[in-house]
Amino acid sequence: MPDLLIELLSEEIPARMQANAAEDLKRLVTDGLAEAGLSHDDATSYVTPRRLILTVAGLPKVSPATREERKGPSVSAPEKALDGFLRSTGLSKEDLEARDGRKGQVWFAVIEREGRPASQIVAEVLDAVIREFPWPKSMRWGSGSLRWVRPLHSIICLLCDADESQVVDLEIDGIRAGDRTVGHRFMAPESISVTSTADYLAKMNGAKVVLSAKGREEIIMREATRLADERGLELVEDKSLLAEVAGLVEWPVVLLGEIGEEFLDLPPEVLQASMRVHQKFFSARDSSGRITHFIAVADRETADKGATIMAGNQKVLRARLSDAKFFWENDLRVARDGMKAWTEMLGKVTFHNRLGSQAERIDRISTLAGEVASALGADPDGAISAALIAKADLSSEMVYEFAELQGIMGEHYARAAGYSDEVARVAREHYQPLGPSDDVPNGHLSIAVALADKIDTLAGFWAMDEKPTGSKDPFALRRAALGVIRLILENDLRISFVEIATKSGLRAALAVEEHDSEAAGRNAEAKALHDKTRGDPGIGDEGLTLPRGILEFLHDRMKVFLRGKGLRHDVIDACLAMPGADDLTLLVKRSTALSEFLDTEDGDNLTQGFKRAHNILKQAEEKDGVEYALVPDPKLAETDEERSLFDALERAEAAIRPAMRAEDFESAMSAMANLRGPIDGFFDEVQVNAADESLRRNRLNLLHRISETCLAVADLSRIEG
Amino acid sequence: MSADTRPKSFQEIILRLQSYWAGKGCALLQPYDLEVGAGTFHPATMLRALGPREWSAAYVQASRRPTDGRYGENPHRLQHYYQFQVIIKPSPPDLQELYIGSLEAIGIDMDLHDIRFVEDDWESPTLGAWGLGWEVWCDGMEVSQFTYFQQVGGHDCHPVSGELTYGLERLAMYVLGIDHVMEMPFNDPQSRIALTYGDVFRQTEEEFARWNFDVADTGMLFRHFDDAEAECRRILEAEELDQKTGKRIVMVHPAYDQCIKASHLFNLLDARGVISVTERQAYIGRVRSLAKACADAFVTTEAAAGA
């Protein structure tokens, strides 16, 4: 059973594309082989900056022969039908067999395919895979027409047995597959010929190429940690940087360098960003936690043990950090001046052409932050003023250079401007949570501004009708909604989303209207509208409605979030149907209680009882064309079971009402659970559809009362099963 | 000049690059005589990358980036600096090796340095051009831009040109071990009259920074922008048949000069801070549509035609 070895040697493949490319090569080739009937054992792919490699073990030399019988048209069918059949089978009429069918003779085609040599199949599959490779971006070069991520130079395509190896006959755009490659660009540039997969793997290692990305990552981590340890330093881990750096080298050599004394006063985030973004250096901390060293990864060994490389890198870093220091010092001057220049500049920066400038956006956010703070019983003025400066750093030189430092610089600069710690923190924390694993802020001001920031974004894009569809969510609205949910739940906030979002939605809608009509050249009208809204800063609640769908969107995210916490979707639906479902904290409390209730035997049985009552009632109502919603009369009860149900309902209602008012869902549900026995007893012993019409009506009204009592706790009709 | 000795001056690095690429068969052109933001604007690149005809050229190009002016004080930033540009069509298969050879020619010892090709796709919104390639790092320092042109002026490139751009000051500072550009020897420091980069350019950097940022007459710049745009259009709309000679003469290059001028005027206006964020896109779009019109015209001319 031969093995297959493929190497595609090209000019440098972008680091960010390498992992997917290795996966794609493996998937596409093995799928192609399988489709052509060529079975195989393990397949492994590797990727380096210059090559994609695939090894497949245990291919047969020849694909198995196949025989397929296909039924065609009736012998008496028109010529046209037969022609179609011949075309689809690739046979001629003489090859067909006429067989007896139930309705006369029918044409049959027997298609026998001989097995084909593996090499032929491999050549076809690889040709197709290379031509249609799913690179995120590809290019042409020279005079050719082939597309690859960067110019493709050579192909190894080898089928090798224990004793012989065969180069697969394949040529693509002038590149003929062979059994030769080269090693590391500088350390082993000589041509290398290979005879087998094992030979290739061994020779590449000798030619200073670590084929596996994981292997390169391990070397980098191990060496970086060792170098840091030797100096009593701690490596700052950075997984995405590690993956990137491992994609920039074939032969990683790790070097440690010192950051100049004059730069150690820069904020650590600035040092780290500057080193990571521009130089792809790791940071190392000293025992006091200060970042004092960097770790660079070179792509080769040198006679001077990297001294020249390190000196060069150090020099580049010095230039970079001089820039950073220049930005930092300039920014500090503006910050100490109260950040006025920045907030003014934000008036000139467009956030979105239909929503206006950043300054307008910040105005909306701060108004909303004030409203949220009031609703939370926090200081509205504090929230408003914190929101007004929370995004000032967007105009700073440092954030212009390193967008990912937004908020982080804001906090530093707000402190420099003399704001309290609490206000300064808002600049950083109002962006949080940045992802599912990021923390949620818990200070009042930060919560208010963080909520306002996200709700304003949601309301704004809803006002423009730019909602996420399918996998497309360019403005990260799902993340914003999830942020709102986590901010509320993890801080146990009691707040009506509808109330807050309605105000926000109106302001966003007015902004869109204003900018749209400005764009349409109707400046005068827009101004009138603008003035009108300025004159009415309070925005009353009357007559306002929430932008359509925004609450549903939030609830959808909520379902996803709660399902992640193990709550069933029907449980959530049952609670979403209850009033006050825009109070997310209440919703979770109710859902959790209901979920626990349903897990008990009583809960489960009660739900069955409720559904039985509910269904009988609905059927009767439909049949009779009336609604049975009158108060049932206990005097008409005939049996003990019926009477005890009346009593139980009386007791349950008396317990449920105050418990619900107190949001004590556990008590409400356990009161509801007490109905289980009486309901079961009732159904066992009492005929609802009695012959006596007044008895029947009374019993249906009784069922209505069961339903009402339970629905006051949760909409059990939505529970499945 | 041998490759194994280290160069002593800025000009020696330029001379070595020129002689290296001349040795590889490039036509050594001279800088274009208009203000451009980058060597790519030179018609030898921007226009010659279009069409099927083979092309191979190398040249120094003074590049002006008014917003980068720092009054000659910043060690690395200049509003006027030099690029060395190589353009070969079709891109040869050994372009990376040729490029590495050029680094050796200016004294970078490949046994001691760490050369890396780091993804950096190039796009010029003003030229309607893009390509894939890398920034080339030497010991962590970006020393060149390496691009395979895919599209120029909105036209797909067939064949593809390979373009190399060396930022000369930065590269030379690295090779010569200089920390501040103004201290870099311009000619041989042993010369009877040794001149530094600062001797040549410190004063001009200061003067231009002031003019670019604070003094340039923005009304005039706006007017000139409109004029250049109008003239570019007018030239391209002119009757192709020349009355005097009776020949078909499409005036691509005169039109393209106006496009270059418009682009530089836009850069000056940008440095003066009088173009808002939203207007910015509109201005870039106007220059791009001129570049596209020039490219459309160029591909109809002989210089673009196949051999």
PDB file of N, CA and C in Angstrom, chain A residues 11-12 14 16-17 137-143 147 149-151 153 185-186 248-249 278-280 297-300 302 304 308-309 312-313 315-316 318-319 323 348-350, chain B residues 70 74 76-77 90-91 93 96-97 100 110-119 121 132-134 137 139-141 148 150 156-160 173-174 177-179 277-278:
ATOM      1  N   GLU A  11       6.070  31.155  -2.530  1.00  0.00           N
ATOM      2  CA  GLU A  11       6.605  32.295  -1.794  1.00  0.00           C
ATOM      3  C   GLU A  11       5.751  32.453  -0.531  1.00  0.00           C
ATOM      4  N   GLU A  12       6.159  33.329   0.377  1.00  0.00           N
ATOM      5  CA  GLU A  12       5.624  33.308   1.740  1.00  0.00           C
ATOM      6  C   GLU A  12       4.102  33.457   1.862  1.00  0.00           C
ATOM      7  N   PRO A  14       0.785  34.192   3.899  1.00  0.00           N
ATOM      8  CA  PRO A  14       0.442  34.988   5.080  1.00  0.00           C
ATOM      9  C   PRO A  14       0.146  34.093   6.288  1.00  0.00           C
ATOM     10  N   ARG A  16      -1.744  34.395   8.801  1.00  0.00           N
ATOM     11  CA  ARG A  16      -3.131  34.208   9.234  1.00  0.00           C
ATOM     12  C   ARG A  16      -3.879  33.188   8.379  1.00  0.00           C
ATOM     13  N   MET A  17      -3.349  32.836   7.204  1.00  0.00           N
ATOM     14  CA  MET A  17      -4.064  31.909   6.325  1.00  0.00           C
ATOM     15  C   MET A  17      -3.563  30.476   6.441  1.00  0.00           C
ATOM     16  N   LYS A 137      -7.658  35.129  -0.280  1.00  0.00           N
ATOM     17  CA  LYS A 137      -7.243  36.101  -1.286  1.00  0.00           C
ATOM     18  C   LYS A 137      -6.179  35.408  -2.116  1.00  0.00           C
ATOM     19  N   SER A 138      -6.297  35.445  -3.406  1.00  0.00           N
ATOM     20  CA  SER A 138      -5.272  34.803  -4.209  1.00  0.00           C
ATOM     21  C   SER A 138      -4.843  35.738  -5.326  1.00  0.00           C
ATOM     22  N   MET A 139      -3.810  35.344  -6.056  1.00  0.00           N
ATOM     23  CA  MET A 139      -3.228  36.258  -7.040  1.00  0.00           C
ATOM     24  C   MET A 139      -2.687  35.492  -8.237  1.00  0.00           C
ATOM     25  N   ARG A 140      -2.458  36.229  -9.317  1.00  0.00           N
ATOM     26  CA  ARG A 140      -1.726  35.708 -10.462  1.00  0.00           C
ATOM     27  C   ARG A 140      -0.314  36.292 -10.402  1.00  0.00           C
ATOM     28  N   TRP A 141       0.612  35.728 -11.175  1.00  0.00           N
ATOM     29  CA  TRP A 141       1.968  36.263 -11.232  1.00  0.00           C
ATOM     30  C   TRP A 141       2.539  36.002 -12.625  1.00  0.00           C
ATOM     31  N   GLY A 142       3.599  36.729 -12.971  1.00  0.00           N
ATOM     32  CA  GLY A 142       4.228  36.532 -14.272  1.00  0.00           C
ATOM     33  C   GLY A 142       3.198  36.607 -15.397  1.00  0.00           C
ATOM     34  N   SER A 143       3.333  35.688 -16.354  1.00  0.00           N
ATOM     35  CA  SER A 143       2.402  35.684 -17.485  1.00  0.00           C
ATOM     36  C   SER A 143       1.353  34.592 -17.331  1.00  0.00           C
ATOM     37  N   ARG A 147      -3.991  30.773 -10.151  1.00  0.00           N
ATOM     38  CA  ARG A 147      -4.088  31.604  -8.959  1.00  0.00           C
ATOM     39  C   ARG A 147      -3.602  30.807  -7.757  1.00  0.00           C
ATOM     40  N   VAL A 149      -1.898  31.710  -3.466  1.00  0.00           N
ATOM     41  CA  VAL A 149      -1.844  32.795  -2.478  1.00  0.00           C
ATOM     42  C   VAL A 149      -0.677  33.742  -2.763  1.00  0.00           C
ATOM     43  N   ARG A 150       0.420  33.169  -3.242  1.00  0.00           N
ATOM     44  CA  ARG A 150       1.601  33.883  -3.706  1.00  0.00           C
ATOM     45  C   ARG A 150       2.187  32.954  -4.777  1.00  0.00           C
ATOM     46  N   PRO A 151       3.161  33.402  -5.560  1.00  0.00           N
ATOM     47  CA  PRO A 151       3.643  32.527  -6.627  1.00  0.00           C
ATOM     48  C   PRO A 151       4.014  31.124  -6.132  1.00  0.00           C
ATOM     49  N   HIS A 153       5.968  27.702  -6.632  1.00  0.00           N
ATOM     50  CA  HIS A 153       7.228  27.395  -7.310  1.00  0.00           C
ATOM     51  C   HIS A 153       7.407  25.946  -7.689  1.00  0.00           C
ATOM     52  N   ARG A 185      15.178  28.973   3.404  1.00  0.00           N
ATOM     53  CA  ARG A 185      15.590  29.917   2.354  1.00  0.00           C
ATOM     54  C   ARG A 185      17.052  30.321   2.468  1.00  0.00           C
ATOM     55  N   PHE A 186      17.538  30.518   3.696  1.00  0.00           N
ATOM     56  CA  PHE A 186      18.919  30.975   3.849  1.00  0.00           C
ATOM     57  C   PHE A 186      19.856  29.897   4.390  1.00  0.00           C
ATOM     58  N   LEU A 248       5.551  32.768  10.753  1.00  0.00           N
ATOM     59  CA  LEU A 248       6.507  33.643  10.065  1.00  0.00           C
ATOM     60  C   LEU A 248       7.895  33.032   9.971  1.00  0.00           C
ATOM     61  N   VAL A 249       8.064  31.848  10.544  1.00  0.00           N
ATOM     62  CA  VAL A 249       9.398  31.239  10.580  1.00  0.00           C
ATOM     63  C   VAL A 249       9.330  29.759  10.231  1.00  0.00           C
ATOM     64  N   HIS A 278       3.738  46.141  15.973  1.00  0.00           N
ATOM     65  CA  HIS A 278       4.717  46.516  14.964  1.00  0.00           C
ATOM     66  C   HIS A 278       5.841  45.502  14.816  1.00  0.00           C
ATOM     67  N   GLN A 279       6.292  44.943  15.923  1.00  0.00           N
ATOM     68  CA  GLN A 279       7.489  44.109  15.853  1.00  0.00           C
ATOM     69  C   GLN A 279       7.229  42.630  16.077  1.00  0.00           C
ATOM     70  N   LYS A 280       6.030  42.299  16.498  1.00  0.00           N
ATOM     71  CA  LYS A 280       5.672  40.914  16.811  1.00  0.00           C
ATOM     72  C   LYS A 280       6.602  40.341  17.891  1.00  0.00           C
ATOM     73  N   VAL A 297      11.496  36.558  17.813  1.00  0.00           N
ATOM     74  CA  VAL A 297      11.699  35.246  17.209  1.00  0.00           C
ATOM     75  C   VAL A 297      12.272  35.446  15.817  1.00  0.00           C
ATOM     76  N   ALA A 298      13.521  34.999  15.637  1.00  0.00           N
ATOM     77  CA  ALA A 298      14.171  35.111  14.333  1.00  0.00           C
ATOM     78  C   ALA A 298      13.953  33.807  13.566  1.00  0.00           C
ATOM     79  N   ASP A 299      14.273  33.837  12.279  1.00  0.00           N
ATOM     80  CA  ASP A 299      14.025  32.671  11.439  1.00  0.00           C
ATOM     81  C   ASP A 299      15.324  31.966  11.056  1.00  0.00           C
ATOM     82  N   ARG A 300      16.368  32.140  11.881  1.00  0.00           N
ATOM     83  CA  ARG A 300      17.608  31.461  11.520  1.00  0.00           C
ATOM     84  C   ARG A 300      18.629  31.519  12.647  1.00  0.00           C
ATOM     85  N   THR A 302      22.674  32.150  13.463  1.00  0.00           N
ATOM     86  CA  THR A 302      23.791  32.859  12.819  1.00  0.00           C
ATOM     87  C   THR A 302      25.068  32.564  13.591  1.00  0.00           C
ATOM     88  N   ASP A 304      27.097  34.614  14.809  1.00  0.00           N
ATOM     89  CA  ASP A 304      27.279  35.479  15.988  1.00  0.00           C
ATOM     90  C   ASP A 304      26.176  35.272  17.026  1.00  0.00           C
ATOM     91  N   THR A 308      23.792  40.281  15.775  1.00  0.00           N
ATOM     92  CA  THR A 308      23.463  41.306  14.786  1.00  0.00           C
ATOM     93  C   THR A 308      21.951  41.480  14.690  1.00  0.00           C
ATOM     94  N   ILE A 309      21.255  40.343  14.661  1.00  0.00           N
ATOM     95  CA  ILE A 309      19.791  40.386  14.552  1.00  0.00           C
ATOM     96  C   ILE A 309      19.212  41.125  15.748  1.00  0.00           C
ATOM     97  N   GLY A 312      19.793  44.848  15.613  1.00  0.00           N
ATOM     98  CA  GLY A 312      18.881  45.473  14.669  1.00  0.00           C
ATOM     99  C   GLY A 312      17.494  45.623  15.258  1.00  0.00           C
ATOM    100  N   ASN A 313      17.009  44.554  15.851  1.00  0.00           N
ATOM    101  CA  ASN A 313      15.672  44.594  16.432  1.00  0.00           C
ATOM    102  C   ASN A 313      15.571  45.641  17.534  1.00  0.00           C
ATOM    103  N   LYS A 315      17.268  48.334  17.815  1.00  0.00           N
ATOM    104  CA  LYS A 315      17.289  49.653  17.210  1.00  0.00           C
ATOM    105  C   LYS A 315      15.904  50.020  16.659  1.00  0.00           C
ATOM    106  N   VAL A 316      15.272  49.046  16.016  1.00  0.00           N
ATOM    107  CA  VAL A 316      13.940  49.295  15.473  1.00  0.00           C
ATOM    108  C   VAL A 316      12.967  49.585  16.609  1.00  0.00           C
ATOM    109  N   ARG A 318      13.622  50.809  19.488  1.00  0.00           N
ATOM    110  CA  ARG A 318      13.876  52.133  20.046  1.00  0.00           C
ATOM    111  C   ARG A 318      13.148  53.196  19.221  1.00  0.00           C
ATOM    112  N   ALA A 319      13.213  53.046  17.894  1.00  0.00           N
ATOM    113  CA  ALA A 319      12.525  54.013  17.029  1.00  0.00           C
ATOM    114  C   ALA A 319      11.021  53.955  17.260  1.00  0.00           C
ATOM    115  N   ASP A 323       8.478  56.887  18.975  1.00  0.00           N
ATOM    116  CA  ASP A 323       7.201  57.351  18.429  1.00  0.00           C
ATOM    117  C   ASP A 323       6.120  57.288  19.494  1.00  0.00           C
ATOM    118  N   LYS A 348     -16.125  66.396  14.414  1.00  0.00           N
ATOM    119  CA  LYS A 348     -15.812  66.368  12.975  1.00  0.00           C
ATOM    120  C   LYS A 348     -15.644  64.946  12.458  1.00  0.00           C
ATOM    121  N   VAL A 349     -15.685  63.996  13.372  1.00  0.00           N
ATOM    122  CA  VAL A 349     -15.491  62.604  12.946  1.00  0.00           C
ATOM    123  C   VAL A 349     -16.859  61.940  12.784  1.00  0.00           C
ATOM    124  N   THR A 350     -17.085  61.398  11.607  1.00  0.00           N
ATOM    125  CA  THR A 350     -18.371  60.752  11.354  1.00  0.00           C
ATOM    126  C   THR A 350     -18.394  59.370  11.997  1.00  0.00           C
TER     127      THR A 350
ATOM    128  N   ARG B  70       8.087  66.932   9.890  1.00  0.00           N
ATOM    129  CA  ARG B  70       8.326  67.131  11.331  1.00  0.00           C
ATOM    130  C   ARG B  70       9.398  68.207  11.528  1.00  0.00           C
ATOM    131  N   ASN B  74      12.227  65.019  13.697  1.00  0.00           N
ATOM    132  CA  ASN B  74      12.030  63.592  13.962  1.00  0.00           C
ATOM    133  C   ASN B  74      13.128  62.782  13.277  1.00  0.00           C
ATOM    134  N   HIS B  76      13.113  59.942  11.978  1.00  0.00           N
ATOM    135  CA  HIS B  76      12.739  59.073  10.861  1.00  0.00           C
ATOM    136  C   HIS B  76      11.762  59.685   9.874  1.00  0.00           C
ATOM    137  N   ARG B  77      11.079  60.731  10.279  1.00  0.00           N
ATOM    138  CA  ARG B  77       9.993  61.200   9.422  1.00  0.00           C
ATOM    139  C   ARG B  77      10.358  62.436   8.634  1.00  0.00           C
ATOM    140  N   PRO B  90       6.748  40.752 -17.402  1.00  0.00           N
ATOM    141  CA  PRO B  90       6.087  40.026 -16.321  1.00  0.00           C
ATOM    142  C   PRO B  90       7.039  39.778 -15.155  1.00  0.00           C
ATOM    143  N   SER B  91       6.471  39.613 -13.954  1.00  0.00           N
ATOM    144  CA  SER B  91       7.324  39.383 -12.782  1.00  0.00           C
ATOM    145  C   SER B  91       8.125  38.099 -13.009  1.00  0.00           C
ATOM    146  N   PRO B  93      10.266  34.668 -12.170  1.00  0.00           N
ATOM    147  CA  PRO B  93      10.068  33.675 -11.107  1.00  0.00           C
ATOM    148  C   PRO B  93      11.068  33.804  -9.961  1.00  0.00           C
ATOM    149  N   GLN B  96      12.205  37.156  -5.831  1.00  0.00           N
ATOM    150  CA  GLN B  96      12.634  37.195  -4.421  1.00  0.00           C
ATOM    151  C   GLN B  96      14.156  37.070  -4.313  1.00  0.00           C
ATOM    152  N   GLU B  97      14.729  36.157  -5.100  1.00  0.00           N
ATOM    153  CA  GLU B  97      16.183  35.964  -5.044  1.00  0.00           C
ATOM    154  C   GLU B  97      16.895  37.212  -5.568  1.00  0.00           C
ATOM    155  N   ILE B 100      16.807  39.747  -2.839  1.00  0.00           N
ATOM    156  CA  ILE B 100      17.766  39.454  -1.760  1.00  0.00           C
ATOM    157  C   ILE B 100      19.180  39.795  -2.231  1.00  0.00           C
ATOM    158  N   MET B 110      23.850  38.252   4.352  1.00  0.00           N
ATOM    159  CA  MET B 110      22.723  37.336   4.537  1.00  0.00           C
ATOM    160  C   MET B 110      23.000  36.247   5.564  1.00  0.00           C
ATOM    161  N   ASP B 111      24.283  36.070   5.944  1.00  0.00           N
ATOM    162  CA  ASP B 111      24.585  35.059   6.956  1.00  0.00           C
ATOM    163  C   ASP B 111      24.356  35.568   8.373  1.00  0.00           C
ATOM    164  N   LEU B 112      24.208  36.874   8.496  1.00  0.00           N
ATOM    165  CA  LEU B 112      24.073  37.434   9.847  1.00  0.00           C
ATOM    166  C   LEU B 112      22.710  38.043  10.123  1.00  0.00           C
ATOM    167  N   HIS B 113      21.959  38.317   9.064  1.00  0.00           N
ATOM    168  CA  HIS B 113      20.689  39.022   9.254  1.00  0.00           C
ATOM    169  C   HIS B 113      19.483  38.102   9.065  1.00  0.00           C
ATOM    170  N   ASP B 114      18.367  38.582   9.544  1.00  0.00           N
ATOM    171  CA  ASP B 114      17.123  37.818   9.531  1.00  0.00           C
ATOM    172  C   ASP B 114      16.157  38.515   8.571  1.00  0.00           C
ATOM    173  N   ILE B 115      15.954  37.908   7.411  1.00  0.00           N
ATOM    174  CA  ILE B 115      15.084  38.515   6.397  1.00  0.00           C
ATOM    175  C   ILE B 115      13.732  37.805   6.413  1.00  0.00           C
ATOM    176  N   ARG B 116      12.684  38.599   6.417  1.00  0.00           N
ATOM    177  CA  ARG B 116      11.352  38.002   6.516  1.00  0.00           C
ATOM    178  C   ARG B 116      10.398  38.667   5.537  1.00  0.00           C
ATOM    179  N   PHE B 117       9.491  37.868   4.978  1.00  0.00           N
ATOM    180  CA  PHE B 117       8.462  38.408   4.090  1.00  0.00           C
ATOM    181  C   PHE B 117       7.137  38.359   4.838  1.00  0.00           C
ATOM    182  N   VAL B 118       6.682  39.515   5.291  1.00  0.00           N
ATOM    183  CA  VAL B 118       5.505  39.577   6.154  1.00  0.00           C
ATOM    184  C   VAL B 118       4.331  40.145   5.347  1.00  0.00           C
ATOM    185  N   GLU B 119       3.227  39.415   5.371  1.00  0.00           N
ATOM    186  CA  GLU B 119       2.056  39.799   4.559  1.00  0.00           C
ATOM    187  C   GLU B 119       1.757  41.289   4.651  1.00  0.00           C
ATOM    188  N   ASP B 121      -0.654  43.542   2.003  1.00  0.00           N
ATOM    189  CA  ASP B 121      -1.265  43.754   0.713  1.00  0.00           C
ATOM    190  C   ASP B 121      -1.298  45.239   0.438  1.00  0.00           C
ATOM    191  N   LEU B 132      -0.872  41.977  -4.221  1.00  0.00           N
ATOM    192  CA  LEU B 132      -0.552  41.197  -3.032  1.00  0.00           C
ATOM    193  C   LEU B 132       0.962  41.091  -2.907  1.00  0.00           C
ATOM    194  N   GLY B 133       1.411  41.013  -1.674  1.00  0.00           N
ATOM    195  CA  GLY B 133       2.851  40.905  -1.472  1.00  0.00           C
ATOM    196  C   GLY B 133       3.190  40.968  -0.004  1.00  0.00           C
ATOM    197  N   TRP B 134       4.299  41.594   0.279  1.00  0.00           N
ATOM    198  CA  TRP B 134       4.796  41.630   1.655  1.00  0.00           C
ATOM    199  C   TRP B 134       5.488  42.955   1.926  1.00  0.00           C
ATOM    200  N   TRP B 137      11.140  42.469   5.965  1.00  0.00           N
ATOM    201  CA  TRP B 137      11.788  42.852   7.218  1.00  0.00           C
ATOM    202  C   TRP B 137      13.234  42.383   7.219  1.00  0.00           C
ATOM    203  N   ASP B 139      15.844  42.099  10.229  1.00  0.00           N
ATOM    204  CA  ASP B 139      15.987  42.220  11.682  1.00  0.00           C
ATOM    205  C   ASP B 139      14.864  43.063  12.285  1.00  0.00           C
ATOM    206  N   GLY B 140      13.658  42.838  11.811  1.00  0.00           N
ATOM    207  CA  GLY B 140      12.517  43.540  12.385  1.00  0.00           C
ATOM    208  C   GLY B 140      12.269  44.911  11.792  1.00  0.00           C
ATOM    209  N   MET B 141      13.143  45.336  10.882  1.00  0.00           N
ATOM    210  CA  MET B 141      12.981  46.658  10.266  1.00  0.00           C
ATOM    211  C   MET B 141      12.381  46.485   8.879  1.00  0.00           C
ATOM    212  N   TYR B 148       3.022  42.176  -6.076  1.00  0.00           N
ATOM    213  CA  TYR B 148       2.630  41.683  -7.397  1.00  0.00           C
ATOM    214  C   TYR B 148       1.343  42.414  -7.766  1.00  0.00           C
ATOM    215  N   GLN B 150      -2.036  43.371  -9.170  1.00  0.00           N
ATOM    216  CA  GLN B 150      -3.152  42.625  -9.737  1.00  0.00           C
ATOM    217  C   GLN B 150      -4.067  43.534 -10.557  1.00  0.00           C
ATOM    218  N   ASP B 156      -7.381  44.838 -14.786  1.00  0.00           N
ATOM    219  CA  ASP B 156      -6.613  43.665 -14.367  1.00  0.00           C
ATOM    220  C   ASP B 156      -5.265  43.672 -15.068  1.00  0.00           C
ATOM    221  N   CYS B 157      -4.205  43.311 -14.349  1.00  0.00           N
ATOM    222  CA  CYS B 157      -2.871  43.312 -14.944  1.00  0.00           C
ATOM    223  C   CYS B 157      -2.587  41.959 -15.593  1.00  0.00           C
ATOM    224  N   HIS B 158      -2.329  41.986 -16.894  1.00  0.00           N
ATOM    225  CA  HIS B 158      -1.954  40.782 -17.654  1.00  0.00           C
ATOM    226  C   HIS B 158      -0.841  41.167 -18.601  1.00  0.00           C
ATOM    227  N   PRO B 159       0.350  40.741 -18.431  1.00  0.00           N
ATOM    228  CA  PRO B 159       0.837  39.950 -17.308  1.00  0.00           C
ATOM    229  C   PRO B 159       0.965  40.797 -16.036  1.00  0.00           C
ATOM    230  N   VAL B 160       1.353  40.111 -14.975  1.00  0.00           N
ATOM    231  CA  VAL B 160       1.492  40.772 -13.670  1.00  0.00           C
ATOM    232  C   VAL B 160       2.884  41.390 -13.562  1.00  0.00           C
ATOM    233  N   MET B 173      19.847  54.307   6.646  1.00  0.00           N
ATOM    234  CA  MET B 173      20.153  54.512   8.066  1.00  0.00           C
ATOM    235  C   MET B 173      20.475  53.183   8.720  1.00  0.00           C
ATOM    236  N   TYR B 174      19.712  52.155   8.328  1.00  0.00           N
ATOM    237  CA  TYR B 174      19.939  50.845   8.923  1.00  0.00           C
ATOM    238  C   TYR B 174      21.310  50.296   8.527  1.00  0.00           C
ATOM    239  N   GLY B 177      24.047  52.350  10.068  1.00  0.00           N
ATOM    240  CA  GLY B 177      24.052  52.415  11.527  1.00  0.00           C
ATOM    241  C   GLY B 177      23.838  53.830  12.056  1.00  0.00           C
ATOM    242  N   ILE B 178      22.929  54.559  11.447  1.00  0.00           N
ATOM    243  CA  ILE B 178      22.672  55.949  11.836  1.00  0.00           C
ATOM    244  C   ILE B 178      21.352  56.041  12.594  1.00  0.00           C
ATOM    245  N   ASP B 179      21.297  56.849  13.669  1.00  0.00           N
ATOM    246  CA  ASP B 179      20.077  56.947  14.457  1.00  0.00           C
ATOM    247  C   ASP B 179      19.183  58.103  14.054  1.00  0.00           C
ATOM    248  N   VAL B 277     -13.450  64.407   7.198  1.00  0.00           N
ATOM    249  CA  VAL B 277     -13.377  62.965   6.991  1.00  0.00           C
ATOM    250  C   VAL B 277     -14.271  62.524   5.838  1.00  0.00           C
ATOM    251  N   THR B 278     -15.462  63.086   5.780  1.00  0.00           N
ATOM    252  CA  THR B 278     -16.377  62.656   4.721  1.00  0.00           C
ATOM    253  C   THR B 278     -15.925  63.180   3.366  1.00  0.00           C
TER     254      THR B 278
END
